[in-house]
Coordinates of C-alpha atoms in Angstrom, one line a residue:
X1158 CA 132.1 112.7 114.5
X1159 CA 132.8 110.6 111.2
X1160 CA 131.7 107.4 111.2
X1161 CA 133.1 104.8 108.7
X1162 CA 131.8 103.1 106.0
X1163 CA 132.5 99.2 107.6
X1164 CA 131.0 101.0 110.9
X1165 CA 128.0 101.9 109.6
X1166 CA 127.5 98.4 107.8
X1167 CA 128.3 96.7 111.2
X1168 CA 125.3 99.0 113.3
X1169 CA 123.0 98.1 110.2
X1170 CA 123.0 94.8 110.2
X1171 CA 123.1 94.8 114.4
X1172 CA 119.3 97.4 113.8
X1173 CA 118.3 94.2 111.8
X1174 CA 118.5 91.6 114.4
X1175 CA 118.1 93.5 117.8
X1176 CA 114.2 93.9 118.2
X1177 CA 114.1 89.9 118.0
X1178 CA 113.4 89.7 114.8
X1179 CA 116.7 88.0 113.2
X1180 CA 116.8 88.7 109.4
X1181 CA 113.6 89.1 108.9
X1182 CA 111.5 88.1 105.4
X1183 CA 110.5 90.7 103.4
X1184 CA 108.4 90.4 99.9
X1185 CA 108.4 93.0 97.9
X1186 CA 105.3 92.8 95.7
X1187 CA 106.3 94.7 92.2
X1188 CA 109.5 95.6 90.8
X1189 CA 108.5 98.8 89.5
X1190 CA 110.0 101.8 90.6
X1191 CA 108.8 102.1 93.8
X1192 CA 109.5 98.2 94.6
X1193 CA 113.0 98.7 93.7
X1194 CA 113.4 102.1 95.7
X1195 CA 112.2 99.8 98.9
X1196 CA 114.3 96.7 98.3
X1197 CA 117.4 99.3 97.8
X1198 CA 116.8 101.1 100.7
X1199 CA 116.2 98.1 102.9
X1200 CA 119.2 95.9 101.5
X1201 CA 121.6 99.3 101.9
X1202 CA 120.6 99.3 105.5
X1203 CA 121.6 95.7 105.6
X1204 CA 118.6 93.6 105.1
X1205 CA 119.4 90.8 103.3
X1206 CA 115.7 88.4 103.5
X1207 CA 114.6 90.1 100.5
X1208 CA 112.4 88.3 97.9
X1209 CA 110.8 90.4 94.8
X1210 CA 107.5 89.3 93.2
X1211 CA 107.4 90.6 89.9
X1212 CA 104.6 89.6 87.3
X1213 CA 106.1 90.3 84.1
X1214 CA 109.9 89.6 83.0
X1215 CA 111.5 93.2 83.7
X1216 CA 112.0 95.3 86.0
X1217 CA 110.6 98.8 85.8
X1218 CA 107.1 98.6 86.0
X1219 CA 105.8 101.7 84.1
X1220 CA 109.3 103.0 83.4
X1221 CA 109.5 101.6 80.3
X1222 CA 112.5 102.2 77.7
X1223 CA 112.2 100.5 74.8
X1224 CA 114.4 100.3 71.3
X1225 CA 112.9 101.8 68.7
X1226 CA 114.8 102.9 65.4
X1227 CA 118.3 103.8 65.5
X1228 CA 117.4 104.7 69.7
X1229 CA 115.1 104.6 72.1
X1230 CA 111.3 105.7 73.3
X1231 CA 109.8 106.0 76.4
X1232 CA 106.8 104.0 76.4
X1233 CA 106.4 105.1 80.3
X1234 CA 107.4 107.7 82.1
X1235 CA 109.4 109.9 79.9
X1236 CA 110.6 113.1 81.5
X1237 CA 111.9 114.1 84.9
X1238 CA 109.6 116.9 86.3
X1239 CA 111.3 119.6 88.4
X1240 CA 114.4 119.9 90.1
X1241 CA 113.5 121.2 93.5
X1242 CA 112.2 118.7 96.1
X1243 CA 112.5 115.9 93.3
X1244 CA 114.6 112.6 94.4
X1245 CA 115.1 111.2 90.2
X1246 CA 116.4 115.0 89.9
X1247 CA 118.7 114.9 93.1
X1248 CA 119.9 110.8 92.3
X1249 CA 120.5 111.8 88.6
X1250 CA 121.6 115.1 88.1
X1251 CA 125.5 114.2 89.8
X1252 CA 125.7 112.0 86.8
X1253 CA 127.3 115.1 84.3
X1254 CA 125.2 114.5 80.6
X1255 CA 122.8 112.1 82.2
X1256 CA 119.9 114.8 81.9
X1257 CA 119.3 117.5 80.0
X1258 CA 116.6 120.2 78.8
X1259 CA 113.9 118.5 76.2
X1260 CA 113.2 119.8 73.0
X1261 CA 109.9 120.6 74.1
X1262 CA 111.1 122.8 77.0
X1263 CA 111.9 125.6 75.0
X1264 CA 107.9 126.5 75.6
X1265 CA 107.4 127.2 71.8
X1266 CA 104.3 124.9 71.5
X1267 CA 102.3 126.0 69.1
X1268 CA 98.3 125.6 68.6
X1269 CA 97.2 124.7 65.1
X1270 CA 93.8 124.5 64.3
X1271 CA 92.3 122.1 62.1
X1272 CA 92.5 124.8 58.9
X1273 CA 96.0 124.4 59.1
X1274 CA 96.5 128.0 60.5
X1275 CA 98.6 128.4 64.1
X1276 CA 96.9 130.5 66.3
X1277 CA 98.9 133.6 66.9
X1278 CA 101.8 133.0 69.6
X1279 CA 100.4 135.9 71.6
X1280 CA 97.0 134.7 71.3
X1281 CA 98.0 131.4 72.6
X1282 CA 100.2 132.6 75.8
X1283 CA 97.2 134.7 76.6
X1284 CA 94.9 132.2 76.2
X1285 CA 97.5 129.5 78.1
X1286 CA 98.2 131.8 81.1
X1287 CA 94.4 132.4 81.8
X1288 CA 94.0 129.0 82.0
X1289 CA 96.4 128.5 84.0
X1290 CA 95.4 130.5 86.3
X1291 CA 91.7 129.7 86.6
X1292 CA 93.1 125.7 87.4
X1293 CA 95.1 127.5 90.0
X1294 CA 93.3 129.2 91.5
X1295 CA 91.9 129.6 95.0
X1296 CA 88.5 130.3 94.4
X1297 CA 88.7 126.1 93.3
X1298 CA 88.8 125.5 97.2
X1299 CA 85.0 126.8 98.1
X1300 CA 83.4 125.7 94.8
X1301 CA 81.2 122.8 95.7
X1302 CA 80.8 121.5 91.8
X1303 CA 83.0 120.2 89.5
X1304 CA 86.5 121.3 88.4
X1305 CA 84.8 121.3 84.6
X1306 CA 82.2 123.5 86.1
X1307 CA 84.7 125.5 87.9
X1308 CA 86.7 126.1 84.8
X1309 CA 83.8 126.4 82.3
X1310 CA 81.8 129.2 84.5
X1311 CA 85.8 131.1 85.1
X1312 CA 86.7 130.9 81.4
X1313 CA 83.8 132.8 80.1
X1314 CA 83.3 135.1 82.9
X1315 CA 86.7 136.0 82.0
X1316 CA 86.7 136.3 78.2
X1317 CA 83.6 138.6 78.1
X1318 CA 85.6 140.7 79.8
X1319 CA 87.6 143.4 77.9
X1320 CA 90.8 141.7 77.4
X1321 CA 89.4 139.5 75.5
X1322 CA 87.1 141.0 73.2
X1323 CA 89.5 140.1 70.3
X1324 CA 89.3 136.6 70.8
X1325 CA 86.6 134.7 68.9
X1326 CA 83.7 132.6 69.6
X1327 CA 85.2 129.9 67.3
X1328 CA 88.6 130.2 68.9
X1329 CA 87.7 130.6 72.9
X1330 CA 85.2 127.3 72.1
X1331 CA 88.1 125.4 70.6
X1332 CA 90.5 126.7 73.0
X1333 CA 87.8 125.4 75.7
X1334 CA 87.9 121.8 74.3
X1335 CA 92.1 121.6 73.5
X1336 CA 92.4 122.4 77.4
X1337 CA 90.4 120.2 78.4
X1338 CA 91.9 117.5 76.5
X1339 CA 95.1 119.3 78.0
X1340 CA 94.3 118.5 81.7
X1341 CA 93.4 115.2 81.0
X1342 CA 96.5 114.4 79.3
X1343 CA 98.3 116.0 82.4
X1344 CA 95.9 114.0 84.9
X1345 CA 94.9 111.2 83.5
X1346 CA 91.2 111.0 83.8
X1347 CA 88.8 111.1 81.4
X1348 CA 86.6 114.1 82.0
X1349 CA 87.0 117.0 83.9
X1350 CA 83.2 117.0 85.0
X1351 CA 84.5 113.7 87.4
X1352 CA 87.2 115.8 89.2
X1353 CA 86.0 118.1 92.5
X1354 CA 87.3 121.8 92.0
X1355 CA 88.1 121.7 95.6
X1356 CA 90.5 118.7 96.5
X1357 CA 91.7 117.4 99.9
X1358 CA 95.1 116.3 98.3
X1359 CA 97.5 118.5 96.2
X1360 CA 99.8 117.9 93.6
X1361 CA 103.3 119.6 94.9
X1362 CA 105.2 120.9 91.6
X1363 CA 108.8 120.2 92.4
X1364 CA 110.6 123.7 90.6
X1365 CA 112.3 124.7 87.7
X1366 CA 112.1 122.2 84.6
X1367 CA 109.5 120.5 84.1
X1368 CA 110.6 118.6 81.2
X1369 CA 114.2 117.0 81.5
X1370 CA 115.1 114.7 79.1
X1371 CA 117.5 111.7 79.7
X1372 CA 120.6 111.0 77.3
X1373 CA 122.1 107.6 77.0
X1374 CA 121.4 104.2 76.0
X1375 CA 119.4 103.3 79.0
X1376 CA 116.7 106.8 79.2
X1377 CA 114.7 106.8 81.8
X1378 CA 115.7 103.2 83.1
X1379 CA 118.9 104.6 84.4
X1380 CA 117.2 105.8 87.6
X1381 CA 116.4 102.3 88.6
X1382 CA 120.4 101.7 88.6
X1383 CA 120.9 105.1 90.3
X1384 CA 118.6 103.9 93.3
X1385 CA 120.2 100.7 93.7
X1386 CA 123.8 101.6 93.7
X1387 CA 124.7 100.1 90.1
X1388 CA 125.0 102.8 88.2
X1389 CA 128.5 103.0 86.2
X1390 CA 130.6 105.2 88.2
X1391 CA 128.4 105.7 91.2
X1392 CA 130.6 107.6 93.9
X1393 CA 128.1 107.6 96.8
X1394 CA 129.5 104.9 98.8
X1395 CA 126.8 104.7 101.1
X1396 CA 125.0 102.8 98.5
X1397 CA 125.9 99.0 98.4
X1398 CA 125.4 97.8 95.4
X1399 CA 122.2 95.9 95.1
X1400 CA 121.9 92.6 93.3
X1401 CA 118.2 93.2 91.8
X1402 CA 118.4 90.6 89.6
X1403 CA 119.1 88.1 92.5
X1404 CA 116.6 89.1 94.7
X1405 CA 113.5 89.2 91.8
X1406 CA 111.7 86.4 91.0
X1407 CA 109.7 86.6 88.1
X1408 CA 106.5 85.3 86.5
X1409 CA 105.0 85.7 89.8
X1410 CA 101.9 87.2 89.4
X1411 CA 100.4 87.3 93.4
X1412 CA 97.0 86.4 93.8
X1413 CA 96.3 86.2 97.7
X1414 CA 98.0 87.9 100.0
X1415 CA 96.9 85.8 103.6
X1416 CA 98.2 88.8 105.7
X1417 CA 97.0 87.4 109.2
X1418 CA 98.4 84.3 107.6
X1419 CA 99.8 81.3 110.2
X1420 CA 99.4 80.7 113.9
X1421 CA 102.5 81.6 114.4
X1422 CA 102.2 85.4 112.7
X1423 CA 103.8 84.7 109.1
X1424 CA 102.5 86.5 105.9
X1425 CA 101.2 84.2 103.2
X1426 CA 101.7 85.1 100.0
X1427 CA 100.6 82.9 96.3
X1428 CA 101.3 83.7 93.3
X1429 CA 99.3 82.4 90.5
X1430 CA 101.9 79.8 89.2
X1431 CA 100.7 77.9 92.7
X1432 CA 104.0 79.0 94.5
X1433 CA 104.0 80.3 97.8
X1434 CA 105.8 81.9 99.8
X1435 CA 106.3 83.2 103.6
X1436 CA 106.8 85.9 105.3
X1437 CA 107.1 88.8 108.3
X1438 CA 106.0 91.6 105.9
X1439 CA 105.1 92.4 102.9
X1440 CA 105.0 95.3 100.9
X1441 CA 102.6 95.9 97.9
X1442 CA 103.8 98.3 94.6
X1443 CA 101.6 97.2 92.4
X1444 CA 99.5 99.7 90.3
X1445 CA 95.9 101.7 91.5
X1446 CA 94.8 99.8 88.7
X1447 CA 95.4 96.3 89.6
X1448 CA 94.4 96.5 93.2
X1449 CA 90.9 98.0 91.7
X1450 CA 90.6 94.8 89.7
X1451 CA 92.0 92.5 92.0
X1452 CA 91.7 93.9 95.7
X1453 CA 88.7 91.8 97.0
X1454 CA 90.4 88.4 96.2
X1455 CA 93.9 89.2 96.4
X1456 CA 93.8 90.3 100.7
X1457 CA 92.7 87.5 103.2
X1458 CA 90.7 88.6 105.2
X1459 CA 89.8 91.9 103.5
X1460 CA 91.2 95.3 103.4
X1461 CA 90.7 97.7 106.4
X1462 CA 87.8 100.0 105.4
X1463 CA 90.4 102.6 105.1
X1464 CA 92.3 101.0 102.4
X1465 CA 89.7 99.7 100.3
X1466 CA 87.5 103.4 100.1
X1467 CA 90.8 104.4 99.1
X1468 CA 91.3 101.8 96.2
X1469 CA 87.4 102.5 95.4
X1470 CA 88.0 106.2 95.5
X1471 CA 91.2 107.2 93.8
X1472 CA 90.6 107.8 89.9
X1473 CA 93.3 105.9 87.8
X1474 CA 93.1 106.8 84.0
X1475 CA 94.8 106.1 80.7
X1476 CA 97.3 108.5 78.9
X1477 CA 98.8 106.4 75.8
X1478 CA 101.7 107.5 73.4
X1479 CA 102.3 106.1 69.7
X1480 CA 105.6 106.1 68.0
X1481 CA 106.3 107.1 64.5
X1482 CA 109.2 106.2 62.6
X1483 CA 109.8 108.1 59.5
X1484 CA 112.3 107.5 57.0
X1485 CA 113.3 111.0 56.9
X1486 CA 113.3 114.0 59.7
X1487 CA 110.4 115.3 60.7
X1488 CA 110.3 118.4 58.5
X1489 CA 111.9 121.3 59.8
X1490 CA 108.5 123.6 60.1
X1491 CA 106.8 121.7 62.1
X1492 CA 107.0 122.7 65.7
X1493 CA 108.6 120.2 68.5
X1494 CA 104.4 120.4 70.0
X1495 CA 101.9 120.8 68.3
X1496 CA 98.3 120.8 70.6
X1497 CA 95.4 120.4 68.3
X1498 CA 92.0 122.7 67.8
X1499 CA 88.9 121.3 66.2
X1500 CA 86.5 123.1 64.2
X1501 CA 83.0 121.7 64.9
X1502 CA 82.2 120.8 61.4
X1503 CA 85.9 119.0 61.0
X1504 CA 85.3 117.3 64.3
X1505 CA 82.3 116.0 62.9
X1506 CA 83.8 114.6 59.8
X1507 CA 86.5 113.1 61.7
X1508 CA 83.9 111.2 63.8
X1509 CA 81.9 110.0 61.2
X1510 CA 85.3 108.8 58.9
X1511 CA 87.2 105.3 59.4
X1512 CA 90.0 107.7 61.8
X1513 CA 87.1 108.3 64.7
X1514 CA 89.8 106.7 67.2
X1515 CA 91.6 109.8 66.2
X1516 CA 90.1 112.2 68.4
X1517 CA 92.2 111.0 71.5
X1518 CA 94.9 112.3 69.9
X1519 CA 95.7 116.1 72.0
X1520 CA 98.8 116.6 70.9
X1521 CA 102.0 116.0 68.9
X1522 CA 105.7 115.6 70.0
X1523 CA 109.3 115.8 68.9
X1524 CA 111.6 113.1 70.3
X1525 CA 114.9 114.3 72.0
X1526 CA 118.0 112.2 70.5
X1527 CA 115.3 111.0 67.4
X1528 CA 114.7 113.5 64.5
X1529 CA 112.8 111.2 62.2
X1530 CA 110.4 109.8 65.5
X1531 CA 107.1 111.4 66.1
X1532 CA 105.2 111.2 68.9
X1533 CA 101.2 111.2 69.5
X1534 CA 99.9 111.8 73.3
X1535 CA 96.4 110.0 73.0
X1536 CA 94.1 110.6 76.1
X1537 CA 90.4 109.3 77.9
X1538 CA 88.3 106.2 76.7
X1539 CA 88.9 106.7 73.0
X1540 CA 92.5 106.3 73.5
X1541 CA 91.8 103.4 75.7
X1542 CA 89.5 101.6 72.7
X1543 CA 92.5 102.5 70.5
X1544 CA 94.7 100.0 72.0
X1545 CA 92.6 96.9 70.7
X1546 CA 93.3 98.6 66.9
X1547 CA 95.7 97.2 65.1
X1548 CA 99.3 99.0 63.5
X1549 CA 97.4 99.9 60.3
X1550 CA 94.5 102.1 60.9
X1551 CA 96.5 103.2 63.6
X1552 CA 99.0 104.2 61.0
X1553 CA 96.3 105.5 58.6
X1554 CA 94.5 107.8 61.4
X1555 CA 98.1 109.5 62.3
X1556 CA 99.0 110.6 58.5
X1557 CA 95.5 112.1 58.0
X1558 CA 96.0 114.0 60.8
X1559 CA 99.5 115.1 60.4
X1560 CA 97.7 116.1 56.8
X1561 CA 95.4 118.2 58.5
X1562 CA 97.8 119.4 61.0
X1563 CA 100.6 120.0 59.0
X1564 CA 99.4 121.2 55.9
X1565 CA 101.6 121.5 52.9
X1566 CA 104.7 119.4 55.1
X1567 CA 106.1 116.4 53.6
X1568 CA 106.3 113.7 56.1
X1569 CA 108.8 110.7 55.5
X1570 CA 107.5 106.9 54.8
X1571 CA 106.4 105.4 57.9
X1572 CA 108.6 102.4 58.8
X1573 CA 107.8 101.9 62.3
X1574 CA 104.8 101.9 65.0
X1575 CA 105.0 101.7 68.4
X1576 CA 102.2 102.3 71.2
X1577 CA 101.6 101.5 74.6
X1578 CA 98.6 99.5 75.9
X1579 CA 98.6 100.6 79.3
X1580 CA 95.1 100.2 79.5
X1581 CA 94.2 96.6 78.3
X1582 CA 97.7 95.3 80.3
X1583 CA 96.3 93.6 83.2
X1584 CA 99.9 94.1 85.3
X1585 CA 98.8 97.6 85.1
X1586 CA 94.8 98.7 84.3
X1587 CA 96.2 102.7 83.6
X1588 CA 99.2 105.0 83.7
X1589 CA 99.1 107.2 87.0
X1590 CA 96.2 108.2 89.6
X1591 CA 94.4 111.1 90.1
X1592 CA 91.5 112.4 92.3
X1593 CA 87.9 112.2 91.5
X1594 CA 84.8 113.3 92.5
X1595 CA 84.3 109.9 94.5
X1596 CA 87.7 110.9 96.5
X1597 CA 86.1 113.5 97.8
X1598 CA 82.5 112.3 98.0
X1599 CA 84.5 109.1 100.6
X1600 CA 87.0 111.6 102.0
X1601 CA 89.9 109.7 101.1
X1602 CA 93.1 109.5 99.2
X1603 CA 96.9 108.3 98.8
X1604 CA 97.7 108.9 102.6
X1605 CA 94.7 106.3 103.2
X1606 CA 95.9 104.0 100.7
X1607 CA 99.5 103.9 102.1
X1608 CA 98.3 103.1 105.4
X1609 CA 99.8 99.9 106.7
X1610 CA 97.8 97.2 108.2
X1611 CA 98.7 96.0 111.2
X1612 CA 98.0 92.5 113.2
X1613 CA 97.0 92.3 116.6
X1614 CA 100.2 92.4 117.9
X1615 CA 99.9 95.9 116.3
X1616 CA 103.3 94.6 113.5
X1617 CA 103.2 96.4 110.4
X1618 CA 103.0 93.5 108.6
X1619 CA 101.2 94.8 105.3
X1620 CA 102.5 98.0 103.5
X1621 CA 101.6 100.0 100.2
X1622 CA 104.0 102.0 98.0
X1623 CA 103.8 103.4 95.1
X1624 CA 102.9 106.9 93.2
X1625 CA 99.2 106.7 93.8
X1626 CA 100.4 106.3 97.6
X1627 CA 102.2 109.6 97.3
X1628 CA 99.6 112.8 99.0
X1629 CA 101.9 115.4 97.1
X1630 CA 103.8 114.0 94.4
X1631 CA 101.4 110.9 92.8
X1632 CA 101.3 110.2 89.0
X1633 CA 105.4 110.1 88.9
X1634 CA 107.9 108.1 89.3
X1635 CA 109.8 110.9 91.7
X1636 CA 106.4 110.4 93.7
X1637 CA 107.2 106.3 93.4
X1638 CA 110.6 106.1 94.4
X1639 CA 110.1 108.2 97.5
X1640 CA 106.8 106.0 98.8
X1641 CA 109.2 103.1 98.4
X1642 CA 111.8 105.2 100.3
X1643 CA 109.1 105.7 103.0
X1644 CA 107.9 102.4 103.3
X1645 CA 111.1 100.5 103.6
X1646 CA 112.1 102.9 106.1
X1647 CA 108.9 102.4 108.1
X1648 CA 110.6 98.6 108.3
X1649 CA 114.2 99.7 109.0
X1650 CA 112.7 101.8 112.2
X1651 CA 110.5 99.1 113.7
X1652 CA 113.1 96.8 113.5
X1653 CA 115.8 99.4 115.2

């Protein structure tokens, strides 16, 4: 049986009102992505009590697109990861030119050590694909140390083997250190001697392409449109079109959340401005990182145990890009990514030169849609110390290693920087959560820190979304969106 589209409005609005709860007030803490996946949801199912705290003036949390030359740069998130099992994948791809394959899908990146010589592209897959397969593999699950111990005692056990007697000791240690600052890049910690080899929660690779690049004015951003129905020629009419704009309030940075709140069960929520605000639930988007600063003032009375030795335990680390604009293409030879291998002795010298910061700098990439914009993938506490360094030596450091890096190429003028500061931002202390050594150690993860706290009448009447609340698919926004998804329809149940 078909039902119709006024139908199904009419029996969404009668879920909303029948478990005596009429209308009922929602805050949504966060307009980020998984803040606006939950107010969509919940106003497409006919709630309409919706209020948005968001701290900043935008929407989009750590989807950040941002003009930059003659287009546009992902500060943020920057490509869609998979296509399988990935809800930015399934909301986007109906949208014909809206995504396609990023230049640096192609898998030609290339390993250039600091000589200037590439390391043989057979040399490298070999080298890549036994990595790869020592981070995957199942020995990881009874190895009681760390995953840098893990990897370390694997990657020499296997390269004294006979397969690898051609590789060098200078190139299997340099190798060593590049995948390393790999993983962190990819993970978003700081040192692979914090991370257990053996982790209760797994990352769930969604397949096929892991790099998907987004065309048109609005990159990345378009998603949040997707999810709320007002994307130009949206043709899924079960989406109502969602006024975010109208429903966000912003400049509202919440301070306390009083979630036994009034006698008479409400939700108490103050911002920092003084404002304050009432409610029957509330749901909290905000980033790992905040809640770790903030936590033990912002909830009154305190967290469940379960939720804070989540917040305690979850890792939450810095990946930061810069943005170079040239006033030519970036020349032809050099590859779309470019991972870097020190020598010891050039290390050295870099460390003990005015470019130090440098070193957090892993790797180089191409920009889809911006030939003359270069991108640097910066990981770990020295990228984090960068972000207090102003345009110029941040200028400087790139060139001399593109110099070193690109030997005998002849880059443009530089005529424009741009870098995220994810770090030092207090709306968001990071870029995307991980697991540590201390998750393990308190047996904890993102299921604990989505777990809704209840009052006595047992109401869900505090909720937590976002990617580091995701068991299977944190650090994304794919990962976001669907713990929005998961916690408004926690709401829409209890209240049908």
């Amino acid at each position: 049986m078909k039902w119709s589209t006024s139908l199904l409005g009419l029996l969404s609005f009668i879920a909303v009102v029948v478990n005596g709860a009429e209308n009922p007030r929602i805050i949504i803490v966060g307009a980020g992505a998984a803040g606006v996946a939950a107010a969509s949801r919940l106003y497409q199912r006919g709630f309409r009590n919706i209020t948005i705290l968001e701290a900043s003036q935008r929407i989009g949390g750590r989807i950040r697109t941002t003009p930059f030359g003659p287009g546009i740069v992902e500060l943020g998130a920057q490509w869609c990861h998979g296509e399988v099992g990935n809800v930015v994948y399934q909301l986007a791809s109906v949208y014909p030119g809206l995504l396609k394959s990023s230049i640096i899908a192609d898998e030609d990146a290339v390993l250039i050590r600091s000589s200037g010589a590439r390391v043989p592209e057979a040399v490298a897959d070999r080298l890549q694909t036994m990595a790869e397969g020592i981070i995957e593999s199942d020995q990881r699950d009874s190895f009681a140390g760390s995953l840098g111990d893990f990897f370390t005692q694997k990657y020499w056990q296997t390269l004294a083997t006979p397969a690898y007697k051609d590789i060098s000791r200078d190139l299997a240690e340099q190798f060593l250190v590049y995948y390393h600052n790999y993983e962190r890049g990819y993970t978003a910690y700081d040192s692979w001697f914090e991370v257990a080899a053996s982790e209760t929660d797994s990352y769930v690779e969604p397949a096929g392409n892991q790099d998907i690049a987004w065309n048109g004015k609005k990159g990345f951003s378009a998603i949040l449109d997707i999810v709320s129905g007002n994307y130009p020629g949206t043709t899924n009419t079960s989406l109502t079109p969602v006024p975010i704009n109208s429903l966000v309030k912003y400049g509202k940075f919440v301070s306390n959340i009083q979630w036994k709140g009034s006698s008479d069960g409400d939700v108490i929520v103050k911002a920092q401005d003084g404002t304050t605000y009432e409610a029957d639930n509330v749901i909290v988007t905000v980033s790992l990182g905040v809640l770790k600063e903030n936590s033990a003032t912002m909830f009154s009375p305190a967290l469940p145990t379960v939720n804070q030795q989540a917040i305690t335990g979850l890792y939450f680390g810095t990946v930061n890009k810069i943005f170079v604009l040239f006033d030519a293409p970036i020349p032809e030879d050099f590859p779309n990514t470019v991972h870097l291998l020190w020598y010891k002795s050039d290390l050295t010298a870099l460390r003990q030169s005015p470019h130090a910061w440098a070193e957090a700098i892993s790797t180089f990439f191409r920009i889809d849609n911006q030939p003359n914009v270069l991108m640097a993938w910066m990981n770990g506490a020295e990228g984090r110390r960068a972000e207090y360094l102003l345009n110029a030596p941040i200028r400087d450091g790139v060139l001399h290693l593109l110099k070193i890096f690109g030997k005998g190429l002849k880059f443009g003028n530089v005529t424009g920087i741009l870098r995220s500061k994810w770090s030092s931002d207090r709306l968001f202390r990071g870029s995307y959560s991980s697991r540590s050594i201390t998750t393990e150690n308190l047996n904890t993860g993102a299921r604990a820190l989505g777990t809704p706290v209840r009052n006595a009448a047992n109401e869900p009447v505090l909720l937590f979304a976002g990617e580091a609340t995701n068991p299977v698919h944190y650090s994304t926004v794919h990962g976001a969106i669907d713990s929005g998804f998961r916690e408004a329809n926690r709401l829409i149940r209890y209240y049908s």
